[in-house]
Short mmCIF file of C-alpha atoms and ligand atoms in Angstrom, two decimals:
data_model
loop_
_atom_site.label_atom_id
_atom_site.label_comp_id
_atom_site.label_asym_id
_atom_site.label_seq_id
_atom_site.Cartn_x
_atom_site.Cartn_y
_atom_site.Cartn_z
CA MET A 47 85.99 149.61 47.11
CA VAL A 48 85.97 153.41 47.37
CA TYR A 49 83.63 154.75 50.07
CA ASP A 50 81.86 158.08 49.60
CA CYS A 51 83.11 159.11 53.01
CA ILE A 52 85.41 157.81 55.75
CA VAL A 53 85.25 159.07 59.33
CA LEU A 54 88.58 158.76 61.15
CA GLY A 55 87.94 158.25 64.89
CA LEU A 56 84.69 157.15 66.48
CA GLY A 57 84.67 159.02 69.78
CA GLY A 58 81.96 161.63 70.31
CA VAL A 59 82.50 163.75 67.19
CA GLY A 60 83.22 160.81 64.89
CA SER A 61 80.16 158.82 65.97
CA ALA A 62 77.95 161.82 65.29
CA ALA A 63 79.71 162.49 61.97
CA LEU A 64 79.35 158.85 60.91
CA ARG A 65 75.61 159.12 61.45
CA ALA A 66 75.29 162.48 59.67
CA ALA A 67 77.28 161.25 56.64
CA ALA A 68 75.25 158.03 56.41
CA VAL A 69 71.97 159.93 56.76
CA ARG A 70 73.20 162.25 53.98
CA GLY A 71 73.12 159.13 51.79
CA TRP A 72 76.86 158.56 51.51
CA LYS A 73 78.35 155.08 51.62
CA THR A 74 80.23 155.68 54.86
CA LEU A 75 82.93 153.87 56.82
CA GLY A 76 84.07 154.70 60.35
CA ILE A 77 87.55 153.64 61.51
CA GLU A 78 88.43 153.49 65.22
CA GLN A 79 91.78 152.54 66.75
CA PHE A 80 90.17 151.09 69.91
CA GLY A 81 86.88 149.27 70.44
CA VAL A 82 83.69 151.28 70.06
CA VAL A 83 82.39 153.26 73.09
CA HIS A 84 85.75 153.04 74.87
CA ASP A 85 87.24 154.96 77.81
CA ARG A 86 90.62 155.94 76.31
CA GLY A 87 89.80 159.34 74.76
CA SER A 88 87.50 162.24 75.69
CA SER A 89 84.00 160.76 75.49
CA HIS A 90 83.45 158.66 78.61
CA GLY A 91 82.64 159.03 82.30
CA GLN A 92 78.87 158.75 82.64
CA THR A 93 77.76 162.36 82.16
CA ARG A 94 78.29 165.64 80.29
CA ILE A 95 76.60 168.97 81.09
CA ILE A 96 74.30 170.49 78.48
CA ARG A 97 73.45 174.16 78.90
CA THR A 98 72.34 177.07 76.72
CA ALA A 99 73.26 180.44 78.37
CA TYR A 100 76.84 179.94 77.28
CA PHE A 101 79.47 181.81 79.31
CA GLU A 102 82.28 181.08 76.82
CA HIS A 103 80.69 183.03 73.89
CA PRO A 104 77.12 184.09 73.04
CA ASP A 105 77.50 182.67 69.50
CA TYR A 106 77.24 179.12 70.90
CA VAL A 107 73.64 179.78 72.01
CA PRO A 108 71.90 179.09 68.65
CA LEU A 109 74.02 175.93 68.28
CA ALA A 110 73.06 174.78 71.79
CA ARG A 111 69.36 175.33 71.03
CA ARG A 112 69.69 173.23 67.91
CA ALA A 113 71.68 170.56 69.76
CA TRP A 114 68.93 170.16 72.38
CA ARG A 115 66.41 169.38 69.64
CA ALA A 116 68.80 166.97 67.94
CA TRP A 117 69.48 165.00 71.14
CA GLU A 118 65.76 164.78 71.87
CA GLU A 119 65.15 163.47 68.35
CA LEU A 120 67.89 160.85 68.72
CA GLN A 121 66.46 159.87 72.10
CA THR A 122 63.08 159.25 70.47
CA GLU A 123 64.66 157.38 67.57
CA CYS A 124 66.79 155.10 69.76
CA ARG A 125 64.31 154.79 72.66
CA GLN A 126 67.15 155.35 75.12
CA PRO A 127 67.36 157.99 77.85
CA LEU A 128 70.10 160.33 76.59
CA VAL A 129 69.39 163.79 77.94
CA GLU A 130 68.04 164.64 81.40
CA LYS A 131 66.85 168.11 82.47
CA THR A 132 68.07 168.87 85.99
CA GLY A 133 68.70 172.60 85.70
CA LEU A 134 72.14 174.12 86.21
CA LEU A 135 73.34 176.37 89.01
CA GLN A 136 76.31 178.52 88.03
CA MET A 137 77.98 180.59 90.74
CA GLY A 138 80.85 183.00 90.92
CA PRO A 139 81.96 186.53 91.72
CA PRO A 140 79.72 189.21 90.11
CA ASP A 141 82.54 190.36 87.82
CA GLY A 142 83.84 186.86 87.03
CA GLU A 143 84.06 185.10 83.68
CA VAL A 144 81.14 182.75 84.39
CA VAL A 145 78.58 185.22 85.77
CA GLN A 146 79.42 187.92 83.23
CA GLY A 147 79.44 185.42 80.37
CA VAL A 148 76.14 183.75 81.28
CA LEU A 149 74.42 187.13 81.71
CA ALA A 150 75.77 188.39 78.36
CA SER A 151 74.54 185.29 76.51
CA ALA A 152 71.16 185.38 78.27
CA GLU A 153 70.67 189.05 77.43
CA GLN A 154 71.76 188.76 73.82
CA HIS A 155 69.52 185.76 73.14
CA GLY A 156 66.56 186.48 75.46
CA LEU A 157 67.19 183.46 77.71
CA THR A 158 65.62 183.16 81.14
CA VAL A 159 68.17 182.76 83.92
CA ASP A 160 67.22 183.29 87.60
CA THR A 161 69.66 185.45 89.56
CA LEU A 162 70.02 184.23 93.16
CA THR A 163 71.71 185.64 96.25
CA PRO A 164 73.72 183.19 98.40
CA ASP A 165 70.75 182.98 100.85
CA GLU A 166 68.35 182.19 98.00
CA VAL A 167 70.73 179.48 96.77
CA ILE A 168 70.79 177.88 100.25
CA LEU A 169 66.99 178.08 100.52
CA ARG A 170 66.62 176.27 97.23
CA PHE A 171 69.54 173.84 97.54
CA PRO A 172 70.66 173.51 101.19
CA ALA A 173 73.57 171.26 100.17
CA PHE A 174 75.45 174.27 98.76
CA LYS A 175 77.56 176.65 100.85
CA PRO A 176 77.95 179.75 98.65
CA ALA A 177 80.42 182.40 99.76
CA PRO A 178 79.03 185.85 100.66
CA GLY A 179 79.01 188.24 97.71
CA GLN A 180 78.75 185.48 95.10
CA ILE A 181 75.99 185.45 92.52
CA GLY A 182 74.04 182.33 91.63
CA LEU A 183 72.49 181.93 88.19
CA PHE A 184 70.00 179.13 87.74
CA GLU A 185 69.21 178.00 84.23
CA GLU A 186 66.25 175.65 84.17
CA PRO A 187 66.53 174.18 80.65
CA ALA A 188 69.92 172.57 81.32
CA GLY A 189 71.02 169.17 82.51
CA PHE A 190 73.19 166.24 81.56
CA LEU A 191 73.78 163.84 78.70
CA ARG A 192 74.53 160.17 79.35
CA VAL A 193 77.80 160.18 77.50
CA GLU A 194 78.38 156.49 76.69
CA THR A 195 74.70 155.92 75.81
CA CYS A 196 74.86 158.94 73.50
CA VAL A 197 77.91 157.58 71.64
CA ALA A 198 76.37 154.09 71.43
CA SER A 199 73.09 155.54 70.13
CA LEU A 200 74.84 157.66 67.51
CA LEU A 201 76.69 154.57 66.27
CA LYS A 202 73.52 152.46 66.30
CA SER A 203 71.68 155.10 64.32
CA ALA A 204 74.62 155.40 61.89
CA ARG A 205 74.58 151.65 61.30
CA SER A 206 70.81 151.75 60.70
CA ALA A 207 71.45 154.43 58.09
CA GLY A 208 73.91 152.08 56.35
CA ALA A 209 77.31 152.98 57.85
CA THR A 210 80.04 150.37 58.30
CA ILE A 211 82.45 150.34 61.26
CA VAL A 212 85.97 148.98 61.47
CA ALA A 213 87.19 148.93 65.08
CA ASN A 214 90.66 148.19 66.46
CA ALA A 215 92.34 149.62 63.35
CA GLU A 216 94.65 152.58 63.76
CA VAL A 217 95.01 154.93 60.81
CA GLU A 218 98.75 155.35 60.34
CA SER A 219 98.70 157.79 57.44
CA PHE A 220 96.57 159.06 54.59
CA ASP A 221 97.36 160.18 51.03
CA VAL A 222 95.39 161.92 48.33
CA ALA A 223 95.78 160.75 44.72
CA ALA A 224 95.67 163.08 41.71
CA ASN A 225 92.03 162.09 41.09
CA GLY A 226 91.17 163.16 44.67
CA VAL A 227 90.65 159.65 46.08
CA ILE A 228 91.96 159.42 49.64
CA SER A 229 93.79 156.25 50.77
CA LEU A 230 94.11 155.50 54.47
CA GLU A 231 96.78 153.07 55.62
CA THR A 232 95.67 151.36 58.80
CA THR A 233 97.06 148.59 60.96
CA GLU A 234 94.31 146.41 59.43
CA GLY A 235 94.71 147.29 55.75
CA THR A 236 94.06 150.11 53.29
CA TYR A 237 90.71 151.89 52.88
CA GLN A 238 89.74 154.45 50.25
CA ALA A 239 87.17 157.21 50.06
CA GLU A 240 86.10 160.29 48.11
CA ARG A 241 85.89 162.33 51.33
CA LEU A 242 87.46 162.22 54.80
CA ILE A 243 86.23 163.54 58.14
CA VAL A 244 88.99 163.68 60.77
CA ALA A 245 87.52 163.35 64.29
CA ALA A 246 90.63 162.23 66.16
CA GLY A 247 90.12 164.21 69.41
CA PRO A 248 93.40 164.31 71.38
CA TRP A 249 95.20 162.61 68.46
CA THR A 250 94.22 165.35 65.94
CA GLN A 251 97.70 166.87 65.69
CA ARG A 252 99.22 163.44 65.12
CA VAL A 253 96.78 162.70 62.28
CA LEU A 254 96.97 166.19 60.73
CA LYS A 255 100.68 166.70 61.41
CA GLU A 256 101.17 168.78 58.24
CA MET A 257 98.76 171.43 59.53
CA ASP A 258 100.86 172.83 62.39
CA LEU A 259 97.91 173.00 64.80
CA HIS A 260 98.58 174.41 68.27
CA PHE A 261 96.28 172.26 70.37
CA LYS A 262 97.30 171.26 73.90
CA VAL A 263 96.10 167.98 75.36
CA ILE A 264 95.36 168.16 79.08
CA ARG A 265 94.69 165.31 81.52
CA LYS A 266 91.42 165.57 83.41
CA GLN A 267 90.33 163.48 86.35
CA GLN A 268 86.63 162.74 86.77
CA GLN A 269 85.89 161.74 90.38
CA TRP A 270 82.92 160.22 92.16
CA PHE A 271 82.34 160.98 95.84
CA GLN A 272 79.85 159.59 98.28
CA ILE A 273 78.66 162.18 100.78
CA ASP A 274 76.22 161.75 103.64
CA ARG A 275 73.25 163.68 102.17
CA VAL A 276 70.17 162.49 100.34
CA ASP A 277 69.10 165.79 98.79
CA THR A 278 72.01 165.65 96.33
CA LYS A 279 70.38 162.74 94.50
CA TRP A 280 68.96 163.31 91.06
CA GLU A 281 65.51 161.99 92.02
CA ASN A 282 65.39 164.63 94.80
CA GLY A 283 65.74 167.49 92.33
CA PHE A 284 69.45 168.31 92.73
CA PRO A 285 70.87 170.23 89.76
CA CYS A 286 74.11 170.13 87.83
CA TYR A 287 76.42 172.94 88.97
CA LEU A 288 79.45 174.93 87.85
CA PHE A 289 81.28 177.23 90.27
CA GLU A 290 83.96 179.78 89.50
CA THR A 291 86.10 179.92 92.65
CA GLU A 292 89.38 181.58 93.60
CA ASN A 293 91.07 178.22 92.90
CA GLY A 294 89.54 177.57 89.49
CA ILE A 295 86.29 176.42 87.88
CA PHE A 296 84.76 173.21 89.30
CA TYR A 297 81.57 171.45 88.28
CA GLY A 298 79.48 168.50 89.31
CA PHE A 299 76.33 166.48 88.84
CA PRO A 300 73.60 165.11 91.05
CA GLU A 301 74.09 161.55 92.23
CA ILE A 302 72.52 159.43 89.53
CA ASP A 303 73.51 155.99 90.78
CA ARG A 304 75.39 154.19 93.53
CA LEU A 305 78.74 155.52 92.33
CA GLY A 306 77.94 158.83 94.01
CA MET A 307 78.32 162.44 92.96
CA LYS A 308 80.64 163.16 90.05
CA VAL A 309 82.85 166.23 90.53
CA ALA A 310 85.69 167.55 88.36
CA GLU A 311 87.80 170.63 87.72
CA HIS A 312 87.32 172.43 84.41
CA THR A 313 90.49 174.49 84.81
CA GLY A 314 93.96 173.11 85.58
CA GLY A 315 95.19 169.63 84.66
CA GLU A 316 98.54 168.35 83.49
CA PRO A 317 99.73 168.38 79.84
CA VAL A 318 99.66 165.02 78.06
CA ALA A 319 102.63 164.40 75.74
CA ASP A 320 101.20 161.22 74.20
CA PRO A 321 97.42 160.60 74.35
CA SER A 322 98.02 156.87 73.82
CA GLY A 323 100.08 156.78 77.01
CA LEU A 324 97.61 158.69 79.25
CA ASP A 325 98.34 158.11 82.94
CA ARG A 326 95.19 156.44 84.25
CA GLU A 327 96.23 156.17 87.91
CA THR A 328 94.56 158.40 90.51
CA ASN A 329 96.31 161.77 90.61
CA ARG A 330 96.34 162.76 94.29
CA ASN A 331 96.75 166.46 93.55
CA ASP A 332 93.63 166.48 91.34
CA GLN A 333 91.77 164.52 94.01
CA GLN A 334 92.76 166.99 96.72
CA ARG A 335 91.76 169.98 94.61
CA CYS A 336 88.25 168.54 94.17
CA GLU A 337 88.04 167.62 97.87
CA HIS A 338 89.05 171.18 98.77
CA PHE A 339 86.35 172.51 96.45
CA LEU A 340 83.72 170.20 97.97
CA ASP A 341 84.71 171.08 101.54
CA GLY A 342 84.49 174.78 100.78
CA HIS A 343 81.27 174.78 98.76
CA MET A 344 79.03 171.99 100.04
CA ASN A 345 77.58 171.02 103.40
CA PHE A 346 78.18 167.45 104.56
CA THR A 347 80.00 165.70 107.37
CA LYS A 348 81.53 162.73 105.55
CA ARG A 349 82.87 162.26 102.05
CA ARG A 350 84.68 159.37 100.39
CA LEU A 351 86.21 159.07 96.92
CA VAL A 352 84.82 155.87 95.40
CA HIS A 353 85.93 156.05 91.78
CA ASP A 354 87.90 158.13 89.30
CA SER A 355 88.54 158.08 85.59
CA ALA A 356 91.15 159.92 83.53
CA CYS A 357 90.01 161.75 80.39
CA MET A 358 91.51 164.37 78.06
CA TYR A 359 90.64 167.91 76.98
CA THR A 360 92.10 169.02 73.63
CA MET A 361 92.51 172.77 74.10
CA SER A 362 92.65 175.15 71.15
CA PRO A 363 94.64 178.35 71.76
CA ASP A 364 91.47 180.43 72.33
CA GLY A 365 89.32 177.71 73.92
CA HIS A 366 86.88 177.59 70.98
CA PHE A 367 86.40 174.60 68.68
CA VAL A 368 88.09 174.52 65.28
CA ILE A 369 85.75 173.12 62.62
CA ASP A 370 86.84 173.60 59.04
CA ARG A 371 88.07 172.23 55.77
CA HIS A 372 91.71 171.12 55.53
CA PRO A 373 93.56 174.19 54.14
CA GLN A 374 95.21 172.22 51.32
CA ILE A 375 92.78 169.36 50.67
CA ASP A 376 89.19 170.27 49.76
CA ASN A 377 87.68 166.85 50.44
CA VAL A 378 89.11 166.58 53.98
CA VAL A 379 87.36 168.31 56.89
CA PHE A 380 88.03 168.15 60.62
CA ALA A 381 86.74 169.15 64.05
CA GLY A 382 89.33 169.55 66.79
CA GLY A 383 90.29 171.60 69.82
CA MET A 384 86.98 170.84 71.50
CA SER A 385 88.46 172.44 74.63
CA GLY A 386 86.43 170.48 77.19
CA HIS A 387 82.97 171.68 76.20
CA GLY A 388 82.15 170.05 72.87
CA PHE A 389 80.01 167.05 73.74
CA LYS A 390 76.66 168.81 73.94
CA PHE A 391 77.06 170.08 70.37
CA LEU A 392 77.93 166.78 68.67
CA PRO A 393 74.91 166.45 66.37
CA VAL A 394 75.23 170.02 65.08
CA ILE A 395 79.00 169.83 64.66
CA ALA A 396 78.51 166.62 62.68
CA GLN A 397 76.03 168.32 60.36
CA GLN A 398 78.46 171.18 59.75
CA LEU A 399 81.25 168.70 58.86
CA VAL A 400 79.01 167.04 56.30
CA ASP A 401 77.84 170.42 54.98
CA LEU A 402 81.47 171.53 54.51
CA LEU A 403 82.09 168.43 52.40
CA ASP A 404 78.96 169.30 50.44
CA ALA A 405 80.41 172.77 49.69
CA LYS A 406 77.88 174.35 52.06
CA SER A 407 78.68 176.11 55.30
CA ASP A 408 76.30 177.36 57.94
CA PRO A 409 77.22 180.97 58.87
CA LEU A 410 76.42 180.17 62.52
CA PHE A 411 79.74 178.26 62.51
CA ASP A 412 81.82 181.11 61.09
CA PHE A 413 83.29 181.96 64.50
CA LEU A 414 84.65 178.40 64.74
CA ARG A 415 86.47 178.33 61.39
CA MET A 416 90.26 178.56 61.12
CA SER A 417 90.61 181.83 59.27
CA GLY A 418 91.95 184.68 61.34
CA ARG A 419 92.57 182.41 64.32
CA ASP A 420 95.68 180.79 65.70
CA GLY A 421 94.57 177.16 65.19
C1 FAD B 687 86.42 165.10 81.84
C2 FAD B 687 85.69 165.75 80.71
C3 FAD B 687 84.51 166.43 80.97
C4 FAD B 687 83.83 167.06 79.95
N1 FAD B 687 82.65 167.71 80.23
C5 FAD B 687 81.90 168.19 79.23
C6 FAD B 687 80.61 168.71 79.50
O1 FAD B 687 80.16 168.72 80.66
N2 FAD B 687 79.88 169.17 78.45
C7 FAD B 687 80.35 169.14 77.18
O2 FAD B 687 79.62 169.57 76.28
N3 FAD B 687 81.57 168.65 76.89
C8 FAD B 687 82.35 168.17 77.89
N4 FAD B 687 83.58 167.62 77.63
C9 FAD B 687 84.11 167.68 76.27
C10 FAD B 687 83.61 166.58 75.40
O3 FAD B 687 83.44 165.38 76.10
C11 FAD B 687 84.62 166.44 74.28
O4 FAD B 687 84.71 167.69 73.61
C12 FAD B 687 84.20 165.41 73.25
O5 FAD B 687 83.82 164.22 73.87
C13 FAD B 687 85.38 165.21 72.31
O6 FAD B 687 85.10 164.18 71.41
P1 FAD B 687 86.14 163.84 70.26
O7 FAD B 687 85.43 162.95 69.33
O8 FAD B 687 86.76 165.09 69.75
O9 FAD B 687 87.32 163.05 71.00
P2 FAD B 687 87.36 161.49 71.40
O10 FAD B 687 86.10 161.11 72.05
O11 FAD B 687 88.63 161.28 72.14
O12 FAD B 687 87.41 160.74 70.01
C14 FAD B 687 88.54 160.69 69.19
C15 FAD B 687 88.58 159.29 68.63
O13 FAD B 687 89.49 159.18 67.57
C16 FAD B 687 90.13 157.93 67.68
N5 FAD B 687 91.40 158.03 66.94
C17 FAD B 687 92.37 158.95 67.10
N6 FAD B 687 93.38 158.74 66.24
C18 FAD B 687 93.06 157.66 65.53
C19 FAD B 687 93.72 156.95 64.48
N7 FAD B 687 94.91 157.32 64.02
N8 FAD B 687 93.10 155.87 63.95
C20 FAD B 687 91.88 155.48 64.40
N9 FAD B 687 91.22 156.11 65.40
C21 FAD B 687 91.79 157.20 65.96
C22 FAD B 687 90.32 157.77 69.18
O14 FAD B 687 90.61 156.45 69.57
C23 FAD B 687 88.99 158.28 69.69
O15 FAD B 687 88.03 157.27 69.77
C24 FAD B 687 84.31 167.00 78.63
C25 FAD B 687 85.50 166.29 78.35
C26 FAD B 687 86.18 165.66 79.37
C27 FAD B 687 87.44 164.91 79.08
#
């Protein structure tokens, strides 16, 4: 049987793409090398921040607005809590990347962001210990996505729209015949399709080896701490946060369950030579960096690491996603180099992948295409 479309990889991007392709009316198959909703790639660890005043580039703002609506629609469809509004406090030096970037995006797109002095931050959230001279920016329409529930809901919705899933099958290679039909050799047999969406996350360069992509895979450690405060709980109104410090960018979430408060470093991390062999043991250096951040930026008397989980960023050379058609094969598209900030955009990225296969392209995605960039 020849499918209309195959999606290679069912992490975050692939699950969303599977749904978008099935909703488009294509007979769609998703192939995943592990089980579905697994913890071996980039789409696990309880939470992901969703925000709109985007410090990385103002052109993400219209995509973020659209993504908010899409997540809320999926939440209604699946009757599952997916997205929670907590607000987001971003802090840093006045001339830093985060503060300057958030202000530029807010100004360009007319977004409301409250500017706070360190004293105003403490008045509002006494758990924080901002350094003098820092600027706080509070964005109210921001919060977190429940990452595993999002992936599960995307897959459930894809199945309802008619998609088929083959799990525990690794795609070893693919070929395109003269008539354009694509054959994928997997560990569980051969599958064929008219179109292919590659959503292989950290494995993208392995799957698209002929493309000479320059992505770097970086190990990231998500860590959960218990601290002796109650006002850092979600139900007590604590926000998500992202701080640019002299040691790097760190971010965290309110405590949403007994695991405690999740904290991680956005910068740093060690290169991963083989994503399949990711070191999943606690990295003491990463732990100490987060502890140092917590000690310097939050008020508490006791803290204890209760859990950690290794994950991977796939960095593109410029830190922006690469979403485009394969340069040599018209009926193959891909999204890669999600650079540690792609989750919030999944539904809109998925739509763009399907549109590219439909010979349409939304100009809002032009800044994320390959041309003119060092992919
Ligand atoms: C610690 C951490 C924190 C993050 N925080 C945020 C955040 O706060 N906000 C935000 O928006 N984003 C965030 N991100 C980024 C976001 O989570 C990722 O951009 C997104 O999840 C990437 O999804 P993906 O589908 O590209 O990769 P993955 O989820 O890794 O999916 C790739 C899939 O392809 C499969 N695959 C690969 N090769 C093959 C093959 N040959 N055959 C079959 N299957 C294959 C893999 O098994 C995997 O399931 C964070 C990422 C990490 C790691």
